[in-house]
Short mmCIF file of C-alpha atoms and ligand atoms in Angstrom, two decimals:
data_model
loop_
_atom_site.label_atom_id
_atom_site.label_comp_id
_atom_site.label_asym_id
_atom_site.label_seq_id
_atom_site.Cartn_x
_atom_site.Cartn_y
_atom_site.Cartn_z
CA UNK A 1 5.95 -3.58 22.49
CA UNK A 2 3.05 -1.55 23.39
CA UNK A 3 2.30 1.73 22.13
CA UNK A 4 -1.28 1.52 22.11
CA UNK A 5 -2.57 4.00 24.65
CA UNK A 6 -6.20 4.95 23.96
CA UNK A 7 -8.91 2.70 21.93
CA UNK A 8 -9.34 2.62 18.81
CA UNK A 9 -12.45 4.31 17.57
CA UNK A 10 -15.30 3.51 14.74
CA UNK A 11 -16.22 6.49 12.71
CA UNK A 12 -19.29 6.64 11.41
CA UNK A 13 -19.08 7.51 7.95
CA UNK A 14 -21.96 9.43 6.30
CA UNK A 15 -23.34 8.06 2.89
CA UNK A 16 -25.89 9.62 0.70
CA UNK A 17 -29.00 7.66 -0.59
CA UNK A 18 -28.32 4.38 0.99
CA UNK A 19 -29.53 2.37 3.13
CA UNK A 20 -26.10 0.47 4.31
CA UNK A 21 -24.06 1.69 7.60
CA UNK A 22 -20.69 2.05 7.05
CA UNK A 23 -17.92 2.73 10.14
CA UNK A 24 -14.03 3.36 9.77
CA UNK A 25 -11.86 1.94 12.40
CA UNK A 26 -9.06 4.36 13.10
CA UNK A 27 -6.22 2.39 13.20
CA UNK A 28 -4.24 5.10 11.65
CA UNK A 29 -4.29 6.95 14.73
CA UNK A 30 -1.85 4.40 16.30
CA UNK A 31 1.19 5.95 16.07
CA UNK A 32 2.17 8.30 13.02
CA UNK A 33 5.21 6.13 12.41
CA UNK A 34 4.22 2.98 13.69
CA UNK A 35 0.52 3.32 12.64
CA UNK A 36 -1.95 1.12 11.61
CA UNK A 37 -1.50 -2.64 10.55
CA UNK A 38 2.26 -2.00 10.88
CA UNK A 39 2.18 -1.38 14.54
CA UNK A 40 0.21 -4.78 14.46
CA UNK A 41 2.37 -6.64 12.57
CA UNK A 42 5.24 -5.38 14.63
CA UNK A 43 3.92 -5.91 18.05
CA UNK A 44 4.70 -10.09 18.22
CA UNK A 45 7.72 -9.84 16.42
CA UNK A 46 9.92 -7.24 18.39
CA UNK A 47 8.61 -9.45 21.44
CA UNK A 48 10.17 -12.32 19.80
CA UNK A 49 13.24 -10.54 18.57
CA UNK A 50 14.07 -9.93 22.11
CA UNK A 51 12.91 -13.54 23.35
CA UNK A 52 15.40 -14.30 21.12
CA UNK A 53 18.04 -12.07 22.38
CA UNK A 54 18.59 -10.24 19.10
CA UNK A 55 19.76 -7.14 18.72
CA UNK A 56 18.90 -6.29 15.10
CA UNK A 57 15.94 -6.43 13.09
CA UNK A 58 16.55 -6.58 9.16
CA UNK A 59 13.72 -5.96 6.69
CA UNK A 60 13.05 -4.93 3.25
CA UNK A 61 10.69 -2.82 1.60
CA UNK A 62 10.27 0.11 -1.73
CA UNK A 63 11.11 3.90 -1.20
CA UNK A 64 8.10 4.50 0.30
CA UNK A 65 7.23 1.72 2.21
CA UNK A 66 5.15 2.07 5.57
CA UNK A 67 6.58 -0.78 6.93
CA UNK A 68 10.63 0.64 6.97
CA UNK A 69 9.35 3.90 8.40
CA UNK A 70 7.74 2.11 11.06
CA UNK A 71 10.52 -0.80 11.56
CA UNK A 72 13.36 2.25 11.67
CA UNK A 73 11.14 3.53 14.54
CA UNK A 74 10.18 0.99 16.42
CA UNK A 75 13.48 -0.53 16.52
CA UNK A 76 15.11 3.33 17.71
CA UNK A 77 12.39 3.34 20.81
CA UNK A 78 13.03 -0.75 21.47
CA UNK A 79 16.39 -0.43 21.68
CA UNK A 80 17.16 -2.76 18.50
CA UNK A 81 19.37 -1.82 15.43
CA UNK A 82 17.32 -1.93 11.98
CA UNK A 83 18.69 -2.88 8.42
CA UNK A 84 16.25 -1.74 5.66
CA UNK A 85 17.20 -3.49 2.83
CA UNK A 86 16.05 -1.00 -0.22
CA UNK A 87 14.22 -2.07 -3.63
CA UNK A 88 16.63 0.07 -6.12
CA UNK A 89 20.18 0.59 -6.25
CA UNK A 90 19.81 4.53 -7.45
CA UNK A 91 17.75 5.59 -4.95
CA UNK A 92 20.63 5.60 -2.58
CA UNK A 93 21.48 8.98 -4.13
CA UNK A 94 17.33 10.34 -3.58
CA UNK A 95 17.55 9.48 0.55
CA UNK A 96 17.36 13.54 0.93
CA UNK A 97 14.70 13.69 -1.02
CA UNK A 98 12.75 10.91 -0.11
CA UNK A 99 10.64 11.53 3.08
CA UNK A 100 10.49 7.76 4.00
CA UNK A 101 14.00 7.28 3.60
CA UNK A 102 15.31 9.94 4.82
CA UNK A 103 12.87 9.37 8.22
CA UNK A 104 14.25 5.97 8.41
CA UNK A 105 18.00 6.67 8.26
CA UNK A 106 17.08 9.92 11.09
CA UNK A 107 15.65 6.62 13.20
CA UNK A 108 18.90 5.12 13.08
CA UNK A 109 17.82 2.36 10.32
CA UNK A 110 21.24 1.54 7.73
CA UNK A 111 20.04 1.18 4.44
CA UNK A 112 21.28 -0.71 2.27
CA UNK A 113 20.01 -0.64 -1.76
CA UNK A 114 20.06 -3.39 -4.15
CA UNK A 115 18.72 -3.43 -7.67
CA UNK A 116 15.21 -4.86 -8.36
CA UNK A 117 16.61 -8.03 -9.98
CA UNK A 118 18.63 -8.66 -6.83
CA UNK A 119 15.29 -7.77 -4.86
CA UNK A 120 13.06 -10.31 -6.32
CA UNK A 121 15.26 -13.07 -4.98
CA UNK A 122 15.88 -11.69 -1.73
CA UNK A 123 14.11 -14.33 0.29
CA UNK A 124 16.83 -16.88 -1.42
CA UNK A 125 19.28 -18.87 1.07
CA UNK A 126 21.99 -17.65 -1.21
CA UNK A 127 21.23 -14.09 -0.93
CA UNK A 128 20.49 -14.58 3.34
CA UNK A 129 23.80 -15.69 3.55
CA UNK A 130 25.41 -12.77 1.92
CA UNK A 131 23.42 -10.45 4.14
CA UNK A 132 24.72 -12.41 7.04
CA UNK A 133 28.27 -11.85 6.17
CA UNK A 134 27.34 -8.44 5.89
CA UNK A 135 25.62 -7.52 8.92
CA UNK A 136 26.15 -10.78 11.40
CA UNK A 137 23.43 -12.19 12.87
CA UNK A 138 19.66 -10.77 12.68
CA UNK A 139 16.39 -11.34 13.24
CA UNK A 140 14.00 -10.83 9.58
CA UNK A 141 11.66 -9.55 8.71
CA UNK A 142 9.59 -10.40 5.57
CA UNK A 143 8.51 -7.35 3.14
CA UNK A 144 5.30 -5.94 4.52
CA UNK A 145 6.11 -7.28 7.46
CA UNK A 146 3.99 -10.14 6.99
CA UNK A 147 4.50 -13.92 8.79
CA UNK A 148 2.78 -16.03 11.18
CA UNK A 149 3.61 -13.64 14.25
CA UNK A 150 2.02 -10.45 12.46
CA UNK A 151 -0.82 -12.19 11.42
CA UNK A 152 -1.46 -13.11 15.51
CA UNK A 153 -0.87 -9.29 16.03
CA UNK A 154 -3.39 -8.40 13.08
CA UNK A 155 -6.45 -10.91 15.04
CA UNK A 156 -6.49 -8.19 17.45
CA UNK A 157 -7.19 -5.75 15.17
CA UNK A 158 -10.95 -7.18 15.51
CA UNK A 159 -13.24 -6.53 19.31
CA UNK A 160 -15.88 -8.42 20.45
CA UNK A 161 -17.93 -4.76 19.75
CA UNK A 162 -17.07 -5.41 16.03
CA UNK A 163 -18.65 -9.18 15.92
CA UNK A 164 -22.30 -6.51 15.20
CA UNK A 165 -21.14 -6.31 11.57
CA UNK A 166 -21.80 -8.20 8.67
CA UNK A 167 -18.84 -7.09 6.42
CA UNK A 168 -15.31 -6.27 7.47
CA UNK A 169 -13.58 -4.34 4.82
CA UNK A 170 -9.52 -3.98 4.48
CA UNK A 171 -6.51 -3.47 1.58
CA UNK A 172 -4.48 -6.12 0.92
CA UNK A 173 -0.53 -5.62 -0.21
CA UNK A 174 0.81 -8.65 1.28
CA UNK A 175 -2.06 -10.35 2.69
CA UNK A 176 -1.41 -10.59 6.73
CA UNK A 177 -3.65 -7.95 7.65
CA UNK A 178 -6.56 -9.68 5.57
CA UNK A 179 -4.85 -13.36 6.98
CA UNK A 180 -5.61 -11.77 10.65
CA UNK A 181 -9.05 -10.09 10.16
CA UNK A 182 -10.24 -13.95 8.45
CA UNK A 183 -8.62 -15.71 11.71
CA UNK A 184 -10.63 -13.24 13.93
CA UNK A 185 -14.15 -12.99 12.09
CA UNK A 186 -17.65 -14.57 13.07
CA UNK A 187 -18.50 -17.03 10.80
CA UNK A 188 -21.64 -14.65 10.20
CA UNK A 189 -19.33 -12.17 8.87
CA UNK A 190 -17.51 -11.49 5.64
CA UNK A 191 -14.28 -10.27 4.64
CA UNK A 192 -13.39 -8.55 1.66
CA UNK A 193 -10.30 -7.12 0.62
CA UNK A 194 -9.27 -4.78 -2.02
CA UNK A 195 -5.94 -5.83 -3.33
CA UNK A 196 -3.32 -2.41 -3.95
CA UNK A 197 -1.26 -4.82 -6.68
CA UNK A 198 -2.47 -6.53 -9.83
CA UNK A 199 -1.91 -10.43 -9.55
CA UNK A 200 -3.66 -14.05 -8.39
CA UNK A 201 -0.90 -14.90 -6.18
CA UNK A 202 -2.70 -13.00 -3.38
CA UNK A 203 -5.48 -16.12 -2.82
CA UNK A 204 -2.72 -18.58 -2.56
CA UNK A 205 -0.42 -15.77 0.17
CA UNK A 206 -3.66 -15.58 2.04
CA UNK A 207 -4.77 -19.13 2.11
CA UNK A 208 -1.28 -19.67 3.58
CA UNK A 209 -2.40 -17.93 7.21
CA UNK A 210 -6.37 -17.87 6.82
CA UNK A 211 -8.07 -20.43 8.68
CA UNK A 212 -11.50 -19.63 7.19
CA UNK A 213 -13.13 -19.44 3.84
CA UNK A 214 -15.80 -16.38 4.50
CA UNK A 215 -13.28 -13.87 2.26
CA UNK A 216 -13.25 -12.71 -1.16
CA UNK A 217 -11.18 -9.93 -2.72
CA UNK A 218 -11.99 -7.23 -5.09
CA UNK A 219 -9.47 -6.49 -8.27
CA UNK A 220 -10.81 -4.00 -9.64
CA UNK A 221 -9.61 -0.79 -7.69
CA UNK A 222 -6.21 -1.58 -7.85
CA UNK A 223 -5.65 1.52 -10.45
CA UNK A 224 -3.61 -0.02 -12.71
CA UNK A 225 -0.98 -1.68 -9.68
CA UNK A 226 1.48 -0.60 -7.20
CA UNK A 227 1.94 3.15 -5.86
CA UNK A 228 -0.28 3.54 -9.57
CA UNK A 229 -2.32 6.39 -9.07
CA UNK A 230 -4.56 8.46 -11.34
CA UNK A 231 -6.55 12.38 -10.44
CA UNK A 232 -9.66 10.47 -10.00
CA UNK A 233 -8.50 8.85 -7.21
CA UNK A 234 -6.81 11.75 -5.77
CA UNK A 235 -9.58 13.85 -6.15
CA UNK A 236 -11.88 11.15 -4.08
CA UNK A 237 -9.45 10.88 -1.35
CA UNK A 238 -9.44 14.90 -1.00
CA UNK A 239 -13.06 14.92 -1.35
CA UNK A 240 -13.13 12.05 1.70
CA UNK A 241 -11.00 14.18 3.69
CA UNK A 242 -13.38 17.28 3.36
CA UNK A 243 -16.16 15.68 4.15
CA UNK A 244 -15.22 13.47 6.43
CA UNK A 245 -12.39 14.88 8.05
CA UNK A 246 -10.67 11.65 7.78
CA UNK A 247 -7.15 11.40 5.88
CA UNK A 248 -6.67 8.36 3.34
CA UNK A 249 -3.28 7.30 1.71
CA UNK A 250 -3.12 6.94 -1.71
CA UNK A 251 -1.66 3.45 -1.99
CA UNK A 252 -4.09 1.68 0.11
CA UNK A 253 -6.82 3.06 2.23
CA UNK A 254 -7.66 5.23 -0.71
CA UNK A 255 -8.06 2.58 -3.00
CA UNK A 256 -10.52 0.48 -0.93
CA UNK A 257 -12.93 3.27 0.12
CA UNK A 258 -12.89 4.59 -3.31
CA UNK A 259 -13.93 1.25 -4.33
CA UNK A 260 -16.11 0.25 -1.12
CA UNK A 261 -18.31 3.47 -2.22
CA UNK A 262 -18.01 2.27 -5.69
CA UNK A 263 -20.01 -1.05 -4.37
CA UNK A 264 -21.98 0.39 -2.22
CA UNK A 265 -23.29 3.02 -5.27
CA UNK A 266 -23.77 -0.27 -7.13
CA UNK A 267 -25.88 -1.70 -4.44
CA UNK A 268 -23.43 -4.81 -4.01
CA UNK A 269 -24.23 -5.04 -0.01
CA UNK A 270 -28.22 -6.17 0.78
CA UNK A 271 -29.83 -3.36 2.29
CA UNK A 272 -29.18 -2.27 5.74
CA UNK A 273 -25.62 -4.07 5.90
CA UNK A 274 -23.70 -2.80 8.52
CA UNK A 275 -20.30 -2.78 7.11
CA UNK A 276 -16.49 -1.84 9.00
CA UNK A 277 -13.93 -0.78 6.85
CA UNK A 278 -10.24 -0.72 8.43
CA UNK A 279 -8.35 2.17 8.10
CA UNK A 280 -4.85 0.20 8.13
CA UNK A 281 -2.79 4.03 8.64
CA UNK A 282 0.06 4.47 5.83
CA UNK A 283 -0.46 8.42 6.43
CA UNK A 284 3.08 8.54 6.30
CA UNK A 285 3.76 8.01 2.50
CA UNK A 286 1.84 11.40 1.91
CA UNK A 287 5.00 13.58 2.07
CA UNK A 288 6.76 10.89 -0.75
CA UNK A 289 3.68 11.17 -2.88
CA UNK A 290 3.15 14.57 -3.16
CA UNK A 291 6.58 15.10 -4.36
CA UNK A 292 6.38 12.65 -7.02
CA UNK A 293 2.93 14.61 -7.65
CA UNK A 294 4.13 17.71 -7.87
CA UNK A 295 7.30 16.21 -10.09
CA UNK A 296 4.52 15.54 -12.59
CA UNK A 297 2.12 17.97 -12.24
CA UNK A 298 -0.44 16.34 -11.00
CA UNK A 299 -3.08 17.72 -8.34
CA UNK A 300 -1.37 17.08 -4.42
CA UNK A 301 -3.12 15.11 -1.80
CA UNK A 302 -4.33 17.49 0.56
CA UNK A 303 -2.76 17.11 4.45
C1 PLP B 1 1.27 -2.35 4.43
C2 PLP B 1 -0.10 -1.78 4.32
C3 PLP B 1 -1.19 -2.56 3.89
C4 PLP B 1 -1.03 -3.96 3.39
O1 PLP B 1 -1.13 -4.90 4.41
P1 PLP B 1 -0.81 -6.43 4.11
O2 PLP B 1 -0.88 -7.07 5.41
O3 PLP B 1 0.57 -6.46 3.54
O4 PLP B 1 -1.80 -6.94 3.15
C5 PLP B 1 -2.44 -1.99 3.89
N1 PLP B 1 -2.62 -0.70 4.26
C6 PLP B 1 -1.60 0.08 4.64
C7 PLP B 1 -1.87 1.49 4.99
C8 PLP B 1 -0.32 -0.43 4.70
O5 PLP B 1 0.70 0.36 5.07
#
């Protein structure tokens, strides 16, 4: 799997009164569908799905989950079925007016919903073997995408250009992305990650792939947990997009810039830090958001 044309590029982004350097590498510019650390993640395991001589890939993920979108696609141009299993039994009746879902069942992906009590044990035996009567044989994928395969994919995400900075910035939902950065870093460099969920069961996730101890994580931009957002934040990531011309989601790569400036206002970094952020994509949960937004009445994300 190789969509992966041209190379990826570090923006320099602009930052009043300090004396730090700060670059965003555009991973969001992919794919739209399969963009960022999802395209990553995917990359060794559709490789291995067809070492394996499987024809379907089965996954899980929340309405608005980057990593369906981006399964449902990549499986429709590799030429493997997709099974998104769904977090929430009445959204089955919302797929019209969820982008994400609705994108994913135009890519060919069958969803299937189960309630969130049935979700949290879906990595059980019991409940693999229902699936399996269900839809035959398959090759899974964890939520997020995350194992040992997309954690290889996510060490490339690093060059030997980027071994010049001192901090490497990323989010963190499931850990592999951070897991890949740690396995690729300098031992000069540092890692931090700014988790998108409340919880400590992130260090011990990590630990579980990182071969290095040079990270640390930051929990307090996480806005309250989950898809939580408030008009601050959307306010900084339409003020980032003005000024920079650079789009952030609202679930992740909003959160950590929002709270890399935070630390960089605070004068966390020593002076004249050079530090890379990673813009991990998620550009397509926009649409989803906005709707919810404009459900409420909250201010949209500008696209
Ligand atoms: C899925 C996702 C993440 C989280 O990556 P993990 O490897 O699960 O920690 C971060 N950013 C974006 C945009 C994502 O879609």
């Amino acid at each position: 799997m190789d969509v992966l044309r041209t190379p990826i590029i570090n923006s320099p982004i602009a930052i009043k009164n300090s004396n730090v350097s700060l670059f965003l590498k555009r991973e969001d510019l992919i794919h739209p569908f399969i963009s960022g650390n999802k395209y990553r993640k995917l990359k060794y395991n559709i490789s291995e799905a067809k070492r394996l001589k499987k024809t379907t890939l089965l996954t899980f993920g929340g309405a608005f989950s980057n990593h369906i979108a981006a399964t449902a696609y990549a499986g429709n141009i590799y030429g493997l079925n997709t099974i998104g299993v769904i977090r929430g039994a009445e959204l089955d009746t919302q797929i019209e007016s969820n982008p994400t879902l609705k994108f994913a069942r135009a890519c060919g992906m069958d969803l299937h919903f189960i309630s969130r009590v049935q979700y949290r044990h879906k990595m059980s035996p019991d409940f693999h073997n229902r699936l399996n009567d269900l839809f035959g044989d398959f090759y899974l994928i964890p939520e997020g995408g995350t194992n040992a395969l997309a954690v290889q994919g996510c060490e490339e995400i690093l060059t030997k250009d980027d071994e010049q900075f001192d901090v490497i910035c990323c989010c963190v939902g499931t850990g592999g992305t951070i897991a890949g950065l740690i396995n690729a870093s300098k031992p000069h460099q540092r890692i931090i990650g700014f988790p998108a969920l409340k919880g400590d069961f992130l260090r011990k996730d990590i630990r579980k792939f990182a071969t290095q101890d040079n990270w640390e994580l930051m929990s307090d931009y996480h806005f309250g947990g989950y898809a939580k957002i408030n008009p601050e934040l959307i306010a900084f990531i339409n003020r980032f997009k003005n000024t920079c011309n650079i789009p952030l989601d609202p679930i992740y790569t909003g959160k950590m810039m929002y709270g890399l400036f935070d630390l960089i206002e605070k004068g966390y970094f020593p002076q004249n830090s050079k530090i890379l952020a990673i813009h991990t994509g998620g550009l397509q949960g926009l649409a989803g958001m906005n709707v919810k937004l404009k459900r409420k009445n909250l201010p949209l994300i500008e696209v």
